[in-house]
Coordinates of C-alpha atoms and ligand atoms in Angstrom, one line a residue:
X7 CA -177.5 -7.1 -91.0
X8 CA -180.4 -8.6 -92.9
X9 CA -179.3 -7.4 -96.3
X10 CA -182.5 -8.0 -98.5
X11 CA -182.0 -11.0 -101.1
X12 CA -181.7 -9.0 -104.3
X13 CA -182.4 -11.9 -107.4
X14 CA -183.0 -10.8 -110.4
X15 CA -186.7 -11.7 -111.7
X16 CA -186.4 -14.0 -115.1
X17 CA -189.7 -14.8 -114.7
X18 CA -193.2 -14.6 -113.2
X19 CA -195.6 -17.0 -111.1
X20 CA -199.2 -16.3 -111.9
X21 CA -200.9 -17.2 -108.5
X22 CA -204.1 -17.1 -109.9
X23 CA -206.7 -19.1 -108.3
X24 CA -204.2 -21.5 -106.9
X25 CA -205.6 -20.7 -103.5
X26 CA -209.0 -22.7 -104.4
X27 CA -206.4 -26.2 -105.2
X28 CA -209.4 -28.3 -105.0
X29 CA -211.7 -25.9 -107.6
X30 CA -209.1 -25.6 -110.3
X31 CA -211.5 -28.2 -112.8
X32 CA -214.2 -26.6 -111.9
X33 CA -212.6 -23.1 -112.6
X34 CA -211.1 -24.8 -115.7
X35 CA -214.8 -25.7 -116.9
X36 CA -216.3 -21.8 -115.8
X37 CA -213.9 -20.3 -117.5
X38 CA -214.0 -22.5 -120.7
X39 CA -217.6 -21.8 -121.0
X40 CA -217.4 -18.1 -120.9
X41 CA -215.2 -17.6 -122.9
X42 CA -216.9 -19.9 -126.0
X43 CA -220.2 -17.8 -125.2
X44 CA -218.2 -14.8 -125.4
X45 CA -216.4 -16.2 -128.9
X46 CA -220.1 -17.3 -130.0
X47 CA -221.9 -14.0 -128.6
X48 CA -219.9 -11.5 -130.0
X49 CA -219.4 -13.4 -133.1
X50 CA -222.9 -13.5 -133.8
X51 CA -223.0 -9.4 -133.2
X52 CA -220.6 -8.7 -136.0
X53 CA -221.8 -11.0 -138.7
X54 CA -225.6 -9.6 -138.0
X55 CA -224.2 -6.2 -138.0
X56 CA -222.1 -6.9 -140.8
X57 CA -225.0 -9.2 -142.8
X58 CA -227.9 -7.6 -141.7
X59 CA -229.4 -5.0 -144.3
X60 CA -231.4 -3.7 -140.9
X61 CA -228.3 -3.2 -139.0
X62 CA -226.7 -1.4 -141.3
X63 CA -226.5 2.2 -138.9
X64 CA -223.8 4.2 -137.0
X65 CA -224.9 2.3 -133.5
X66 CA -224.7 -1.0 -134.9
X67 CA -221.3 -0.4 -136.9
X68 CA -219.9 0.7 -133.5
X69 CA -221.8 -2.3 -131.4
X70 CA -220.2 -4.4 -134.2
X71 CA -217.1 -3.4 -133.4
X72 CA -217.1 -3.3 -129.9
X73 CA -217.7 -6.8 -130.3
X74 CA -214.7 -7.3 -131.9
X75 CA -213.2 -5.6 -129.3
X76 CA -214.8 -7.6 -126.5
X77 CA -213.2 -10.8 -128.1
X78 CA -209.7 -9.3 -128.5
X79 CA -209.7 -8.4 -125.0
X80 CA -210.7 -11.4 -123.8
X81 CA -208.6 -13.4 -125.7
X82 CA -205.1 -11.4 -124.0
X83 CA -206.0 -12.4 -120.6
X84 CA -208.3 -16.0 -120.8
X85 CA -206.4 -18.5 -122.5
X86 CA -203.6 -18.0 -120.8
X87 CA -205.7 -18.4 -117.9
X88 CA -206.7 -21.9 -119.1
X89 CA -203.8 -22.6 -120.0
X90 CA -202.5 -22.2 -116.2
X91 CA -205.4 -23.7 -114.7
X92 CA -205.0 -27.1 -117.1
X93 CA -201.2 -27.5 -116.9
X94 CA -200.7 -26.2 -113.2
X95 CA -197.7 -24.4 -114.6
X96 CA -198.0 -20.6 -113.6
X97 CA -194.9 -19.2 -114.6
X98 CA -195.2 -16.1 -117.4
X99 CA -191.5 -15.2 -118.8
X100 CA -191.0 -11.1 -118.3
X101 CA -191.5 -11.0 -122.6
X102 CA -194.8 -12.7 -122.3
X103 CA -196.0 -10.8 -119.3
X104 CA -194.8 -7.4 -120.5
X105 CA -196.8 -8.2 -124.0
X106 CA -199.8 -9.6 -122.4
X107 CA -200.1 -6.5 -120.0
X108 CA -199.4 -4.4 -123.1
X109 CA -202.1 -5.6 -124.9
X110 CA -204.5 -5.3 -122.1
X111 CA -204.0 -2.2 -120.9
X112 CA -203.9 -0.5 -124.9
X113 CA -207.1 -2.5 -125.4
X114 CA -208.9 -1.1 -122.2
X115 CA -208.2 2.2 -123.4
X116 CA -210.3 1.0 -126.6
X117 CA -213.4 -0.1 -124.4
X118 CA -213.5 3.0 -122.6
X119 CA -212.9 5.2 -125.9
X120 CA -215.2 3.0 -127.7
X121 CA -218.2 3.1 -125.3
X122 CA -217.8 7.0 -125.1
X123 CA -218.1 7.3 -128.9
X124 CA -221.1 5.2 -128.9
X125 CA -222.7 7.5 -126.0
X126 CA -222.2 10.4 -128.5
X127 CA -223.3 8.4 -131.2
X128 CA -226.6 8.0 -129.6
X129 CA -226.4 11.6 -128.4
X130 CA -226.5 12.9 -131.7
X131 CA -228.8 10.4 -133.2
X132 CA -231.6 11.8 -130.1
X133 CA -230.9 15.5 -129.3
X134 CA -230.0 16.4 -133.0
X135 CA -232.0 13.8 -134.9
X136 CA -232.3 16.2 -138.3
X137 CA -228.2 16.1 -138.4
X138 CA -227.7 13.1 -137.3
X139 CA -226.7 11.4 -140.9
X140 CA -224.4 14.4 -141.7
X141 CA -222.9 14.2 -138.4
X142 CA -222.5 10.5 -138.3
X143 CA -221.4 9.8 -141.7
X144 CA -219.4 7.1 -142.9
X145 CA -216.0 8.7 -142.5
X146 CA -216.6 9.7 -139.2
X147 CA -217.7 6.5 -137.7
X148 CA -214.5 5.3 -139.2
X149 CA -212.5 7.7 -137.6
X150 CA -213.8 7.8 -134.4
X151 CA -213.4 3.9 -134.4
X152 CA -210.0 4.1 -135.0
X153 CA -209.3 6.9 -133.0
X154 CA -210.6 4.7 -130.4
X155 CA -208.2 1.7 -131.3
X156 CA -204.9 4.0 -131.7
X157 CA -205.0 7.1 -129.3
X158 CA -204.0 4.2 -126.1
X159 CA -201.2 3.3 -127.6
X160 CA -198.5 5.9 -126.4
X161 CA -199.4 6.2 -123.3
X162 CA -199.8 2.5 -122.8
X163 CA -196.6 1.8 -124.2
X164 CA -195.3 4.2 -122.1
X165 CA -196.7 2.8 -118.9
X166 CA -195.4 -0.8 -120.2
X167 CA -191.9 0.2 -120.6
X168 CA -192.3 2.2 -117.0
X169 CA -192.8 -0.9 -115.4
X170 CA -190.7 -3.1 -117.2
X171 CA -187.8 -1.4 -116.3
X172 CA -188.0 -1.4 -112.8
X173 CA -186.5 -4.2 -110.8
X174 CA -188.4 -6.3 -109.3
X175 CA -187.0 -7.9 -106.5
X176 CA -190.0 -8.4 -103.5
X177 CA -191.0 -11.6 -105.4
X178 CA -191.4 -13.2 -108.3
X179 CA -195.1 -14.4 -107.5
X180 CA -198.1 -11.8 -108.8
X181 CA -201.2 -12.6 -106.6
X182 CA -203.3 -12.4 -110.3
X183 CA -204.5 -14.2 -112.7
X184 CA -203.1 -11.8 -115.3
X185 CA -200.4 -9.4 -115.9
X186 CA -201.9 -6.2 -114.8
X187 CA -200.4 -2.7 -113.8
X188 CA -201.3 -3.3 -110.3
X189 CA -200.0 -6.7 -109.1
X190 CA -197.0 -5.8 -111.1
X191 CA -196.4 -2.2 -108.8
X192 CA -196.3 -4.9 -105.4
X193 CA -193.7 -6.5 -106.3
X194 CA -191.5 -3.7 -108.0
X195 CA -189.1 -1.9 -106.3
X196 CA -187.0 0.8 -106.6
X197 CA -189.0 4.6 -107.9
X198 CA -192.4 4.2 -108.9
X199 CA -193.3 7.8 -108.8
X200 CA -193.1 8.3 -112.7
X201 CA -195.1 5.7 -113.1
X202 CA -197.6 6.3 -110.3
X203 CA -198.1 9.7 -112.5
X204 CA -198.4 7.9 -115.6
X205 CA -201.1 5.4 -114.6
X206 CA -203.2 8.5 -112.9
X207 CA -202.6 10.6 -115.8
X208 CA -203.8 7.8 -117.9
X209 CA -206.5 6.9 -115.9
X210 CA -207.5 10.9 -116.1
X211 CA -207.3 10.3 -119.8
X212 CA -208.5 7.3 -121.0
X213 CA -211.1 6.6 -118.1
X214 CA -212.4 10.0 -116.2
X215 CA -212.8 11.8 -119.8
X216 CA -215.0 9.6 -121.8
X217 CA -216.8 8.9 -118.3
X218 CA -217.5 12.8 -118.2
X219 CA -218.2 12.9 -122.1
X220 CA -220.9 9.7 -121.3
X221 CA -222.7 11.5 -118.4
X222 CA -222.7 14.8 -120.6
X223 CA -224.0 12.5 -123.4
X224 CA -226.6 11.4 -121.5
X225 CA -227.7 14.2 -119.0
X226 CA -228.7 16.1 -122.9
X227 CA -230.4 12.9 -123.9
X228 CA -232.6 12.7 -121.0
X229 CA -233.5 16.6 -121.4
X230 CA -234.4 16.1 -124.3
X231 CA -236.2 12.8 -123.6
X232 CA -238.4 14.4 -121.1
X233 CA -239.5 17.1 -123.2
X234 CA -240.7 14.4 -126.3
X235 CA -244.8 14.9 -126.1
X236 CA -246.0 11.3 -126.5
X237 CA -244.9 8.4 -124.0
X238 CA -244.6 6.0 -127.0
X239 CA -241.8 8.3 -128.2
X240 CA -240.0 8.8 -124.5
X241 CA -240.2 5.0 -124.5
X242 CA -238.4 4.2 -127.6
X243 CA -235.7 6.4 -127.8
X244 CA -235.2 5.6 -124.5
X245 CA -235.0 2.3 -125.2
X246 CA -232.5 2.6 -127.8
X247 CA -229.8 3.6 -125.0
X248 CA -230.9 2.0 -122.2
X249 CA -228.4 -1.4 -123.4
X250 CA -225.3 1.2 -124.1
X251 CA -226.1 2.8 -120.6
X252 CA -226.4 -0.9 -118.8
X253 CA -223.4 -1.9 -120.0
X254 CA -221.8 1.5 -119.1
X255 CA -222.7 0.9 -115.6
X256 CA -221.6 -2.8 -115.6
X257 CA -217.7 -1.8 -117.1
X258 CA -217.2 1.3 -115.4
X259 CA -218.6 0.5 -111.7
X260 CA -215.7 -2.6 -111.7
X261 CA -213.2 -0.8 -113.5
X262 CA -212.9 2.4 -111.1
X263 CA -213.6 0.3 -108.1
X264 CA -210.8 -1.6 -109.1
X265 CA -208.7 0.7 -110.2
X266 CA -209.0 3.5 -107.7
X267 CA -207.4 2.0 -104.8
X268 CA -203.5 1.8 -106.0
X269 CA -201.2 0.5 -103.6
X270 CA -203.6 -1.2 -101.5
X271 CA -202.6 -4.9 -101.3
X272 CA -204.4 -7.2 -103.8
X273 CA -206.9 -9.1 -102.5
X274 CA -209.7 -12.3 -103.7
X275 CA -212.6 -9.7 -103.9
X276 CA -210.0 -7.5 -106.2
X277 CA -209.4 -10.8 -108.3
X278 CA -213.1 -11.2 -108.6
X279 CA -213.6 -7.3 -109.3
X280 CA -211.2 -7.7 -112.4
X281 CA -213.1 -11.1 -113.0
X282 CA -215.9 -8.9 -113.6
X283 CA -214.7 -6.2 -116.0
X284 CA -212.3 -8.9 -117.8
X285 CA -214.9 -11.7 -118.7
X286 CA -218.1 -10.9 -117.5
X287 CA -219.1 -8.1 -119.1
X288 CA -218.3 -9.2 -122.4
X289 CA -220.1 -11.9 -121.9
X290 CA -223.1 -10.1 -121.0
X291 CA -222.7 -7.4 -123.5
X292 CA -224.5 -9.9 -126.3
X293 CA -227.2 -10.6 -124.1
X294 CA -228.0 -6.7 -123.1
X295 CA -228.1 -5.6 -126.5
X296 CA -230.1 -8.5 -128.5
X297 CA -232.4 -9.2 -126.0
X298 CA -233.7 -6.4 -125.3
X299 CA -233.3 -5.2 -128.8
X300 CA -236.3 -6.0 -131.4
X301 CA -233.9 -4.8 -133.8
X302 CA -231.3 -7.4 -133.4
X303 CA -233.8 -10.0 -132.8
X304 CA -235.7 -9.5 -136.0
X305 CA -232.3 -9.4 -138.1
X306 CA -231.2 -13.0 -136.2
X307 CA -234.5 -14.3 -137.0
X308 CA -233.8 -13.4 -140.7
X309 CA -230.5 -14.7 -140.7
X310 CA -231.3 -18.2 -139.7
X311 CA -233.7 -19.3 -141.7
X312 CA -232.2 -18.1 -144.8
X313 CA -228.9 -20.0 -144.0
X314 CA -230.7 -23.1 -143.1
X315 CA -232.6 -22.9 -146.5
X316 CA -229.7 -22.7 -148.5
X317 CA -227.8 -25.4 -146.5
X318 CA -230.9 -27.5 -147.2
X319 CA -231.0 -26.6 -151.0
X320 CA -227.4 -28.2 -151.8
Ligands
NAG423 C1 -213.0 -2.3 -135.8 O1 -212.2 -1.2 -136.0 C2 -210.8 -1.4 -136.2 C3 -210.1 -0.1 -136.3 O2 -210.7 0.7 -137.3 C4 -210.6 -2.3 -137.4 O3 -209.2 -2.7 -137.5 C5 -211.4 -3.6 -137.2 O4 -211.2 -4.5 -138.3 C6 -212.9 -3.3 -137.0 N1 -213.5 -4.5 -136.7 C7 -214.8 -4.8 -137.1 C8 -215.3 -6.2 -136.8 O5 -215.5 -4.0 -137.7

């Protein structure tokens, strides 16, 4: 008798944070701020790693362009997310969700590529120090970088298009703040099975392998840091991983918290999860790596005098 109401979805309604009404300036104002000291952060990384005659090595070519990274994925899911917040207006046409959760999802791929390739990177540079420049040479950084930006793009077009063309017809409201896989399965209907197999194959792919290739990466670097003689030399090669491994920690503890409960109904402590591997952690990846990085804080200290001179001299 109660035949279900099938419309057809023409557009979106980004919930959001709409359930904190009296926040939303506040929010606004957060969210603004991150996302400049994620712009200024990471901006500062590349043009020291790009400037700096110190900087010029494998790891900092790679932090340089996870930087990059950082601010490209940021900048799919945040201004839009001001955007919502400032104008109160939450609806996403399908084109503009469909290419936003595109983007996201090929990008992600990158980060978790990316921070496996610098895990080898210091790998090599620690357990096989004498082949370290033959290993790492200029062609292969390039490569693996790339690699690391293109070998997403298949399957995340594939899991795009999987989800586009189902129907949606629960609702037309995603309990998000961005158009991600998950809030997009809950109000779907029809078969999902396809793509159920494609997100867990791609999670397989793109997020259990470089995890496995990161903890073999580092179970060989901390052999081999146990068996260095002198506590000076444990120290600093130690130290020359510890920010990659913080940062490690920080992306994949949200991301397969998030992400390994499919089906489960979204909830605010989900939204604040994928708060977490969305804005915070590029936020904080700046601060990991220069301050506790003599390296980087020698080459900013070089930088800014020598730009203030020369702005002085004209
Ligand atoms: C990072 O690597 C990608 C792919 O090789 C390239 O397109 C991009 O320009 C690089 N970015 C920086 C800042 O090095």
């Amino acid at each position: 008798m109660a035949e279900r109401n099938i419309t057809i979805v023409e557009e979106f309604i980004l919930l959001g944070f709409s359930d904190l009404p009296n926040l939303q300036g506040f929010l606004f104002g957060i969210f603004l701020f991150i996302y400049m000291s994620i712009l200024f952060g990471n901006g500062l990384i590349i043009i020291l790693t790009k400037v700096s005659p110190a900087l010029q090595t494998p790891m900092y070519f790679f932090l340089g362009n996870f930087s990059f990274l950082e601010i490209c994925y940021t900048s799919v899911i945040v201004p839009r997310m001001l955007s919502d917040l400032w104008t109160q207006k939450r609806n996403i046409t399908l084109l503009a969700c469909a290419t936003q959760l595109c983007f996201f999802v090929i990008l992600g791929c990158t980060e978790f590529l990316l921070l496996s390739v610098m895990a080898y990177d210091r790998y090599v540079a620690i357990c096989r120090p004498l082949y370290y420049p033959i290993i790492m040479n200029q062609r292969v950084c390039t490569q693996l970088v790339t690699g690391s930006w293109i070998s997403g793009i298949p399957v995340m077009l594939g899991q795009t298009y999987q989800v586009f063309s189902l129907p949606f017809c629960h609702s037309n409201k995603l309990n998000h703040f961005c158009c991600d896989i998950l809030p997009l399965m809950m109000v779907a209907c029809g078969n999902t099975s396809v793509l159920e197999i494609l997100i867990y194959g791609g999670a397989v792919l793109y997020i259990m392998l470089p995890f496995i290739l990161i903890i073999r990466s580092y179970f060989k670097i901390i052999a081999t840091i146990v068996k260095l003689p002198s506590a000076i030399g444990r120290f600093k090669a130690f130290s020359t991983c510890s920010s990659h491994l913080t940062v490690v920690i920080l992306f994949y503890g949200s991301a397969i918290i998030g992400y390994s409960r499919p089906k489960s109904k979204i909830s605010g402590t989900d939204k604040v999860l994928s708060l977490f591997y969305t804005i915070v952690t590029p936020m904080f990846n700046p601060i990991i790596y220069s301050l506790r990085n003599k390296d980087v804080i020698d080459a900013l200290r070089k930088l800014l005098p020598k730009s203030f001179g020369s702005a002085n001299n004209k």
